[in-house]
Amino acid sequence: GAVVSQHPSRVICKSGTSVKIECRSLDFQATTMFWYRQFPKKSLMLMATSNEGSKATYEQGVEKDKFLINHASLTLSTLTVTSAHPEDSSFYICSATSGGVTGELFFGEGSRLTVL
Amino acid sequence: AQSVSQHNHHVILSEAASLELGCNYSYGGTVNLFWYVQYPGQHLQLLLKYFSGDPLVKGIKGFEAEFIKSKFSFNLRKPSVQWSDTAEYFCAVNAGTNAGKSTFGDGTTLTVKP
């Protein structure tokens, strides 16, 4: 299957700093990518839908100014957690799809963010 | 809004035992249903999906799931598990939108003892 890669897999930062997480589709073009947040022992919570060349669509309750998403190319989407606080510590996962309702989702390996 | 409930948080089985993981959803309209699996240290990946047609769908590695519309259920089954099936299993539902805009269950951890 297709490969989606996230980087970094783990990041530790100080409170108040910003952190960027990259999501790349390595062998296919992804017009749409998705960003999720996963809390311990909980399901994936969709944060936003990232469309190449346009603004991301955020789910209700997700602060767009805190979680900046950029999808500048068909193979790269980035999530920037701005002015991070300890409560932003979490596991962030991206996925990419070849498109449409029946398009299969391919997931990245996830990025563990720890804010001190 | 949809919600997905996975009843079993942690299931422990011996090899060759049969498996059934429950998944119920709440949504009155047309739904697309998925099971994803995450093996230790690996990415989440699609196990099987249902969009329409035969409510009994077969996926990879001998897994199958049955969509029972009247029960709002999409339970995952495998007749004989192997140690390599040890993983986290997630049920997901979407209301006919892009697969990425799915609602996920909390996951079930399956541990298969050799």
PDB file of N, CA and C in Angstrom, chain A residues 9-90:
ATOM      1  N   SER A   9       8.832  11.916  14.887  1.00  0.00           N
ATOM      2  CA  SER A   9       7.991  10.933  15.560  1.00  0.00           C
ATOM      3  C   SER A   9       7.808  11.304  17.034  1.00  0.00           C
ATOM      4  N   ARG A  10       8.814  11.978  17.575  1.00  0.00           N
ATOM      5  CA  ARG A  10       8.704  12.462  18.947  1.00  0.00           C
ATOM      6  C   ARG A  10       9.308  13.853  19.028  1.00  0.00           C
ATOM      7  N   VAL A  11       8.670  14.728  19.775  1.00  0.00           N
ATOM      8  CA  VAL A  11       9.228  16.063  19.977  1.00  0.00           C
ATOM      9  C   VAL A  11       8.852  16.543  21.369  1.00  0.00           C
ATOM     10  N   ILE A  12       9.858  17.138  22.011  1.00  0.00           N
ATOM     11  CA  ILE A  12       9.658  17.738  23.325  1.00  0.00           C
ATOM     12  C   ILE A  12       9.977  19.217  23.195  1.00  0.00           C
ATOM     13  N   CYS A  13       9.099  20.063  23.693  1.00  0.00           N
ATOM     14  CA  CYS A  13       9.352  21.493  23.578  1.00  0.00           C
ATOM     15  C   CYS A  13       8.952  22.196  24.866  1.00  0.00           C
ATOM     16  N   LYS A  14       9.424  23.418  24.986  1.00  0.00           N
ATOM     17  CA  LYS A  14       9.072  24.219  26.155  1.00  0.00           C
ATOM     18  C   LYS A  14       7.744  24.928  25.921  1.00  0.00           C
ATOM     19  N   SER A  15       7.055  25.192  26.983  1.00  0.00           N
ATOM     20  CA  SER A  15       5.784  25.906  26.905  1.00  0.00           C
ATOM     21  C   SER A  15       6.003  27.280  26.267  1.00  0.00           C
ATOM     22  N   GLY A  16       5.135  27.635  25.331  1.00  0.00           N
ATOM     23  CA  GLY A  16       5.239  28.931  24.672  1.00  0.00           C
ATOM     24  C   GLY A  16       5.914  28.887  23.315  1.00  0.00           C
ATOM     25  N   THR A  17       6.578  27.796  23.018  1.00  0.00           N
ATOM     26  CA  THR A  17       7.238  27.667  21.713  1.00  0.00           C
ATOM     27  C   THR A  17       6.284  27.029  20.712  1.00  0.00           C
ATOM     28  N   SER A  18       6.694  27.073  19.446  1.00  0.00           N
ATOM     29  CA  SER A  18       5.880  26.468  18.382  1.00  0.00           C
ATOM     30  C   SER A  18       6.578  25.239  17.836  1.00  0.00           C
ATOM     31  N   VAL A  19       5.788  24.291  17.422  1.00  0.00           N
ATOM     32  CA  VAL A  19       6.315  23.022  16.916  1.00  0.00           C
ATOM     33  C   VAL A  19       5.647  22.693  15.587  1.00  0.00           C
ATOM     34  N   LYS A  20       6.448  22.279  14.621  1.00  0.00           N
ATOM     35  CA  LYS A  20       5.910  21.910  13.310  1.00  0.00           C
ATOM     36  C   LYS A  20       6.045  20.414  13.100  1.00  0.00           C
ATOM     37  N   ILE A  21       4.964  19.808  12.657  1.00  0.00           N
ATOM     38  CA  ILE A  21       4.954  18.377  12.338  1.00  0.00           C
ATOM     39  C   ILE A  21       4.640  18.234  10.848  1.00  0.00           C
ATOM     40  N   GLU A  22       5.432  17.426  10.171  1.00  0.00           N
ATOM     41  CA  GLU A  22       5.240  17.232   8.739  1.00  0.00           C
ATOM     42  C   GLU A  22       4.573  15.896   8.438  1.00  0.00           C
ATOM     43  N   CYS A  23       3.760  15.901   7.403  1.00  0.00           N
ATOM     44  CA  CYS A  23       3.111  14.691   6.934  1.00  0.00           C
ATOM     45  C   CYS A  23       3.324  14.609   5.431  1.00  0.00           C
ATOM     46  N   ARG A  24       3.975  13.545   4.995  1.00  0.00           N
ATOM     47  CA  ARG A  24       4.291  13.397   3.576  1.00  0.00           C
ATOM     48  C   ARG A  24       3.702  12.114   3.003  1.00  0.00           C
ATOM     49  N   SER A  25       3.114  12.224   1.825  1.00  0.00           N
ATOM     50  CA  SER A  25       2.724  11.021   1.095  1.00  0.00           C
ATOM     51  C   SER A  25       3.894  10.706   0.164  1.00  0.00           C
ATOM     52  N   LEU A  26       4.480   9.532   0.358  1.00  0.00           N
ATOM     53  CA  LEU A  26       5.758   9.245  -0.299  1.00  0.00           C
ATOM     54  C   LEU A  26       5.605   8.725  -1.724  1.00  0.00           C
ATOM     55  N   ASP A  27       4.537   8.073  -2.031  1.00  0.00           N
ATOM     56  CA  ASP A  27       4.454   7.456  -3.353  1.00  0.00           C
ATOM     57  C   ASP A  27       3.124   7.695  -4.040  1.00  0.00           C
ATOM     58  N   PHE A  28       2.388   8.694  -3.574  1.00  0.00           N
ATOM     59  CA  PHE A  28       1.167   9.066  -4.289  1.00  0.00           C
ATOM     60  C   PHE A  28       0.855  10.523  -3.977  1.00  0.00           C
ATOM     61  N   GLN A  29       0.023  11.105  -4.806  1.00  0.00           N
ATOM     62  CA  GLN A  29      -0.354  12.499  -4.609  1.00  0.00           C
ATOM     63  C   GLN A  29      -1.648  12.558  -3.807  1.00  0.00           C
ATOM     64  N   ALA A  30      -1.587  13.286  -2.734  1.00  0.00           N
ATOM     65  CA  ALA A  30      -2.724  13.367  -1.829  1.00  0.00           C
ATOM     66  C   ALA A  30      -3.329  14.760  -1.884  1.00  0.00           C
ATOM     67  N   THR A  31      -4.441  14.876  -2.542  1.00  0.00           N
ATOM     68  CA  THR A  31      -5.099  16.178  -2.588  1.00  0.00           C
ATOM     69  C   THR A  31      -5.698  16.534  -1.233  1.00  0.00           C
ATOM     70  N   THR A  32      -5.972  15.511  -0.451  1.00  0.00           N
ATOM     71  CA  THR A  32      -6.568  15.735   0.860  1.00  0.00           C
ATOM     72  C   THR A  32      -5.806  14.966   1.925  1.00  0.00           C
ATOM     73  N   MET A  33      -5.491  15.649   2.990  1.00  0.00           N
ATOM     74  CA  MET A  33      -4.873  15.004   4.152  1.00  0.00           C
ATOM     75  C   MET A  33      -5.681  15.378   5.378  1.00  0.00           C
ATOM     76  N   PHE A  34      -5.590  14.555   6.381  1.00  0.00           N
ATOM     77  CA  PHE A  34      -6.359  14.765   7.598  1.00  0.00           C
ATOM     78  C   PHE A  34      -5.431  14.739   8.805  1.00  0.00           C
ATOM     79  N   TRP A  35      -5.738  15.552   9.776  1.00  0.00           N
ATOM     80  CA  TRP A  35      -4.976  15.577  11.015  1.00  0.00           C
ATOM     81  C   TRP A  35      -5.885  15.159  12.160  1.00  0.00           C
ATOM     82  N   TYR A  36      -5.347  14.242  12.984  1.00  0.00           N
ATOM     83  CA  TYR A  36      -6.088  13.727  14.130  1.00  0.00           C
ATOM     84  C   TYR A  36      -5.262  13.931  15.393  1.00  0.00           C
ATOM     85  N   ARG A  37      -5.990  13.904  16.485  1.00  0.00           N
ATOM     86  CA  ARG A  37      -5.344  13.915  17.787  1.00  0.00           C
ATOM     87  C   ARG A  37      -5.853  12.696  18.545  1.00  0.00           C
ATOM     88  N   GLN A  38      -4.944  12.011  19.208  1.00  0.00           N
ATOM     89  CA  GLN A  38      -5.337  10.824  19.950  1.00  0.00           C
ATOM     90  C   GLN A  38      -4.898  10.951  21.396  1.00  0.00           C
ATOM     91  N   PHE A  39      -5.865  10.878  22.298  1.00  0.00           N
ATOM     92  CA  PHE A  39      -5.580  10.897  23.718  1.00  0.00           C
ATOM     93  C   PHE A  39      -5.401   9.457  24.190  1.00  0.00           C
ATOM     94  N   PRO A  40      -4.704   9.272  25.322  1.00  0.00           N
ATOM     95  CA  PRO A  40      -4.465   7.916  25.822  1.00  0.00           C
ATOM     96  C   PRO A  40      -5.758   7.129  25.978  1.00  0.00           C
ATOM     97  N   LYS A  41      -5.767   5.924  25.468  1.00  0.00           N
ATOM     98  CA  LYS A  41      -6.906   5.008  25.577  1.00  0.00           C
ATOM     99  C   LYS A  41      -8.163   5.569  24.918  1.00  0.00           C
ATOM    100  N   LYS A  42      -7.980   6.513  24.015  1.00  0.00           N
ATOM    101  CA  LYS A  42      -9.135   7.111  23.358  1.00  0.00           C
ATOM    102  C   LYS A  42      -8.988   7.015  21.853  1.00  0.00           C
ATOM    103  N   SER A  43     -10.088   7.292  21.187  1.00  0.00           N
ATOM    104  CA  SER A  43     -10.094   7.186  19.735  1.00  0.00           C
ATOM    105  C   SER A  43      -9.407   8.381  19.091  1.00  0.00           C
ATOM    106  N   LEU A  44      -9.255   8.278  17.796  1.00  0.00           N
ATOM    107  CA  LEU A  44      -8.710   9.396  17.035  1.00  0.00           C
ATOM    108  C   LEU A  44      -9.782  10.475  16.904  1.00  0.00           C
ATOM    109  N   MET A  45      -9.404  11.696  17.158  1.00  0.00           N
ATOM    110  CA  MET A  45     -10.328  12.802  17.011  1.00  0.00           C
ATOM    111  C   MET A  45      -9.879  13.631  15.815  1.00  0.00           C
ATOM    112  N   LEU A  46     -10.733  13.739  14.827  1.00  0.00           N
ATOM    113  CA  LEU A  46     -10.392  14.524  13.648  1.00  0.00           C
ATOM    114  C   LEU A  46     -10.280  15.992  14.029  1.00  0.00           C
ATOM    115  N   MET A  47      -9.146  16.593  13.689  1.00  0.00           N
ATOM    116  CA  MET A  47      -8.947  18.007  13.978  1.00  0.00           C
ATOM    117  C   MET A  47      -9.288  18.864  12.766  1.00  0.00           C
ATOM    118  N   ALA A  48      -8.783  18.446  11.618  1.00  0.00           N
ATOM    119  CA  ALA A  48      -8.967  19.282  10.433  1.00  0.00           C
ATOM    120  C   ALA A  48      -8.715  18.486   9.174  1.00  0.00           C
ATOM    121  N   THR A  49      -9.298  18.986   8.102  1.00  0.00           N
ATOM    122  CA  THR A  49      -9.087  18.438   6.770  1.00  0.00           C
ATOM    123  C   THR A  49      -8.233  19.426   5.995  1.00  0.00           C
ATOM    124  N   SER A  50      -7.156  18.923   5.446  1.00  0.00           N
ATOM    125  CA  SER A  50      -6.189  19.772   4.756  1.00  0.00           C
ATOM    126  C   SER A  50      -6.280  19.538   3.254  1.00  0.00           C
ATOM    127  N   ASN A  51      -6.605  20.577   2.521  1.00  0.00           N
ATOM    128  CA  ASN A  51      -6.735  20.467   1.072  1.00  0.00           C
ATOM    129  C   ASN A  51      -5.602  21.215   0.389  1.00  0.00           C
ATOM    130  N   GLU A  52      -4.972  20.583  -0.548  1.00  0.00           N
ATOM    131  CA  GLU A  52      -3.849  21.190  -1.259  1.00  0.00           C
ATOM    132  C   GLU A  52      -4.272  22.491  -1.924  1.00  0.00           C
ATOM    133  N   GLY A  53      -3.533  23.531  -1.627  1.00  0.00           N
ATOM    134  CA  GLY A  53      -3.767  24.810  -2.278  1.00  0.00           C
ATOM    135  C   GLY A  53      -4.898  25.635  -1.713  1.00  0.00           C
ATOM    136  N   SER A  54      -5.513  25.175  -0.643  1.00  0.00           N
ATOM    137  CA  SER A  54      -6.600  25.968  -0.045  1.00  0.00           C
ATOM    138  C   SER A  54      -6.533  25.884   1.464  1.00  0.00           C
ATOM    139  N   LYS A  55      -7.381  26.661   2.092  1.00  0.00           N
ATOM    140  CA  LYS A  55      -7.361  26.686   3.555  1.00  0.00           C
ATOM    141  C   LYS A  55      -7.909  25.380   4.122  1.00  0.00           C
ATOM    142  N   ALA A  56      -7.375  25.024   5.277  1.00  0.00           N
ATOM    143  CA  ALA A  56      -7.855  23.811   5.932  1.00  0.00           C
ATOM    144  C   ALA A  56      -9.246  24.036   6.516  1.00  0.00           C
ATOM    145  N   THR A  57      -9.965  22.947   6.626  1.00  0.00           N
ATOM    146  CA  THR A  57     -11.286  22.986   7.252  1.00  0.00           C
ATOM    147  C   THR A  57     -11.166  22.366   8.629  1.00  0.00           C
ATOM    148  N   TYR A  58     -11.473  23.145   9.650  1.00  0.00           N
ATOM    149  CA  TYR A  58     -11.298  22.694  11.017  1.00  0.00           C
ATOM    150  C   TYR A  58     -12.614  22.152  11.580  1.00  0.00           C
ATOM    151  N   GLU A  59     -12.476  21.150  12.427  1.00  0.00           N
ATOM    152  CA  GLU A  59     -13.649  20.613  13.102  1.00  0.00           C
ATOM    153  C   GLU A  59     -14.049  21.546  14.250  1.00  0.00           C
ATOM    154  N   GLN A  60     -15.282  21.418  14.646  1.00  0.00           N
ATOM    155  CA  GLN A  60     -15.791  22.268  15.715  1.00  0.00           C
ATOM    156  C   GLN A  60     -14.974  22.085  16.983  1.00  0.00           C
ATOM    157  N   GLY A  61     -14.619  23.194  17.584  1.00  0.00           N
ATOM    158  CA  GLY A  61     -13.881  23.141  18.830  1.00  0.00           C
ATOM    159  C   GLY A  61     -12.369  23.159  18.674  1.00  0.00           C
ATOM    160  N   VAL A  62     -11.874  23.058  17.456  1.00  0.00           N
ATOM    161  CA  VAL A  62     -10.433  23.088  17.215  1.00  0.00           C
ATOM    162  C   VAL A  62     -10.019  24.518  16.880  1.00  0.00           C
ATOM    163  N   GLU A  63      -9.051  25.029  17.617  1.00  0.00           N
ATOM    164  CA  GLU A  63      -8.627  26.417  17.418  1.00  0.00           C
ATOM    165  C   GLU A  63      -7.732  26.521  16.190  1.00  0.00           C
ATOM    166  N   LYS A  64      -8.206  27.185  15.175  1.00  0.00           N
ATOM    167  CA  LYS A  64      -7.427  27.282  13.945  1.00  0.00           C
ATOM    168  C   LYS A  64      -6.177  28.135  14.114  1.00  0.00           C
ATOM    169  N   ASP A  65      -6.194  29.071  15.056  1.00  0.00           N
ATOM    170  CA  ASP A  65      -5.021  29.915  15.266  1.00  0.00           C
ATOM    171  C   ASP A  65      -3.951  29.197  16.086  1.00  0.00           C
ATOM    172  N   LYS A  66      -4.344  28.159  16.789  1.00  0.00           N
ATOM    173  CA  LYS A  66      -3.365  27.397  17.569  1.00  0.00           C
ATOM    174  C   LYS A  66      -2.783  26.270  16.720  1.00  0.00           C
ATOM    175  N   PHE A  67      -3.602  25.653  15.931  1.00  0.00           N
ATOM    176  CA  PHE A  67      -3.173  24.525  15.112  1.00  0.00           C
ATOM    177  C   PHE A  67      -3.206  24.969  13.640  1.00  0.00           C
ATOM    178  N   LEU A  68      -2.060  25.479  13.191  1.00  0.00           N
ATOM    179  CA  LEU A  68      -1.974  25.988  11.824  1.00  0.00           C
ATOM    180  C   LEU A  68      -1.653  24.847  10.869  1.00  0.00           C
ATOM    181  N   ILE A  69      -2.431  24.745   9.835  1.00  0.00           N
ATOM    182  CA  ILE A  69      -2.233  23.676   8.858  1.00  0.00           C
ATOM    183  C   ILE A  69      -1.964  24.281   7.493  1.00  0.00           C
ATOM    184  N   ASN A  70      -0.921  23.766   6.868  1.00  0.00           N
ATOM    185  CA  ASN A  70      -0.544  24.215   5.534  1.00  0.00           C
ATOM    186  C   ASN A  70      -0.379  23.007   4.629  1.00  0.00           C
ATOM    187  N   HIS A  71      -0.952  23.075   3.453  1.00  0.00           N
ATOM    188  CA  HIS A  71      -0.877  21.953   2.510  1.00  0.00           C
ATOM    189  C   HIS A  71      -0.408  22.529   1.177  1.00  0.00           C
ATOM    190  N   ALA A  72       0.880  22.821   1.137  1.00  0.00           N
ATOM    191  CA  ALA A  72       1.431  23.578   0.020  1.00  0.00           C
ATOM    192  C   ALA A  72       1.648  22.751  -1.235  1.00  0.00           C
ATOM    193  N   SER A  73       1.739  21.443  -1.084  1.00  0.00           N
ATOM    194  CA  SER A  73       1.960  20.608  -2.258  1.00  0.00           C
ATOM    195  C   SER A  73       1.132  19.335  -2.143  1.00  0.00           C
ATOM    196  N   LEU A  74       1.120  18.568  -3.208  1.00  0.00           N
ATOM    197  CA  LEU A  74       0.322  17.347  -3.221  1.00  0.00           C
ATOM    198  C   LEU A  74       0.920  16.224  -2.391  1.00  0.00           C
ATOM    199  N   THR A  75       2.091  16.473  -1.833  1.00  0.00           N
ATOM    200  CA  THR A  75       2.720  15.416  -1.033  1.00  0.00           C
ATOM    201  C   THR A  75       3.085  15.855   0.373  1.00  0.00           C
ATOM    202  N   LEU A  76       2.760  17.078   0.736  1.00  0.00           N
ATOM    203  CA  LEU A  76       3.178  17.568   2.046  1.00  0.00           C
ATOM    204  C   LEU A  76       2.109  18.431   2.706  1.00  0.00           C
ATOM    205  N   SER A  77       1.793  18.076   3.937  1.00  0.00           N
ATOM    206  CA  SER A  77       0.954  18.909   4.780  1.00  0.00           C
ATOM    207  C   SER A  77       1.688  19.088   6.095  1.00  0.00           C
ATOM    208  N   THR A  78       1.599  20.275   6.683  1.00  0.00           N
ATOM    209  CA  THR A  78       2.256  20.516   7.955  1.00  0.00           C
ATOM    210  C   THR A  78       1.244  21.009   8.979  1.00  0.00           C
ATOM    211  N   LEU A  79       1.477  20.577  10.211  1.00  0.00           N
ATOM    212  CA  LEU A  79       0.680  21.035  11.347  1.00  0.00           C
ATOM    213  C   LEU A  79       1.631  21.764  12.283  1.00  0.00           C
ATOM    214  N   THR A  80       1.350  23.017  12.562  1.00  0.00           N
ATOM    215  CA  THR A  80       2.165  23.790  13.495  1.00  0.00           C
ATOM    216  C   THR A  80       1.336  24.077  14.737  1.00  0.00           C
ATOM    217  N   VAL A  81       1.832  23.601  15.862  1.00  0.00           N
ATOM    218  CA  VAL A  81       1.192  23.891  17.137  1.00  0.00           C
ATOM    219  C   VAL A  81       1.853  25.166  17.658  1.00  0.00           C
ATOM    220  N   THR A  82       1.124  26.240  17.686  1.00  0.00           N
ATOM    221  CA  THR A  82       1.692  27.529  18.059  1.00  0.00           C
ATOM    222  C   THR A  82       1.528  27.782  19.549  1.00  0.00           C
ATOM    223  N   SER A  83       2.524  28.448  20.127  1.00  0.00           N
ATOM    224  CA  SER A  83       2.494  28.770  21.550  1.00  0.00           C
ATOM    225  C   SER A  83       1.992  27.574  22.362  1.00  0.00           C
ATOM    226  N   ALA A  84       2.726  26.504  22.234  1.00  0.00           N
ATOM    227  CA  ALA A  84       2.292  25.236  22.835  1.00  0.00           C
ATOM    228  C   ALA A  84       2.226  25.320  24.356  1.00  0.00           C
ATOM    229  N   HIS A  85       1.265  24.626  24.919  1.00  0.00           N
ATOM    230  CA  HIS A  85       1.102  24.518  26.361  1.00  0.00           C
ATOM    231  C   HIS A  85       1.042  23.038  26.736  1.00  0.00           C
ATOM    232  N   PRO A  86       1.259  22.718  27.996  1.00  0.00           N
ATOM    233  CA  PRO A  86       1.239  21.304  28.392  1.00  0.00           C
ATOM    234  C   PRO A  86      -0.025  20.557  27.973  1.00  0.00           C
ATOM    235  N   GLU A  87      -1.150  21.234  27.935  1.00  0.00           N
ATOM    236  CA  GLU A  87      -2.392  20.553  27.548  1.00  0.00           C
ATOM    237  C   GLU A  87      -2.430  20.192  26.072  1.00  0.00           C
ATOM    238  N   ASP A  88      -1.477  20.721  25.303  1.00  0.00           N
ATOM    239  CA  ASP A  88      -1.378  20.346  23.888  1.00  0.00           C
ATOM    240  C   ASP A  88      -0.599  19.050  23.707  1.00  0.00           C
ATOM    241  N   SER A  89       0.005  18.573  24.783  1.00  0.00           N
ATOM    242  CA  SER A  89       0.739  17.307  24.708  1.00  0.00           C
ATOM    243  C   SER A  89      -0.208  16.202  24.275  1.00  0.00           C
ATOM    244  N   SER A  90       0.190  15.484  23.251  1.00  0.00           N
ATOM    245  CA  SER A  90      -0.700  14.460  22.709  1.00  0.00           C
ATOM    246  C   SER A  90       0.006  13.704  21.596  1.00  0.00           C
TER     247      SER A  90
END
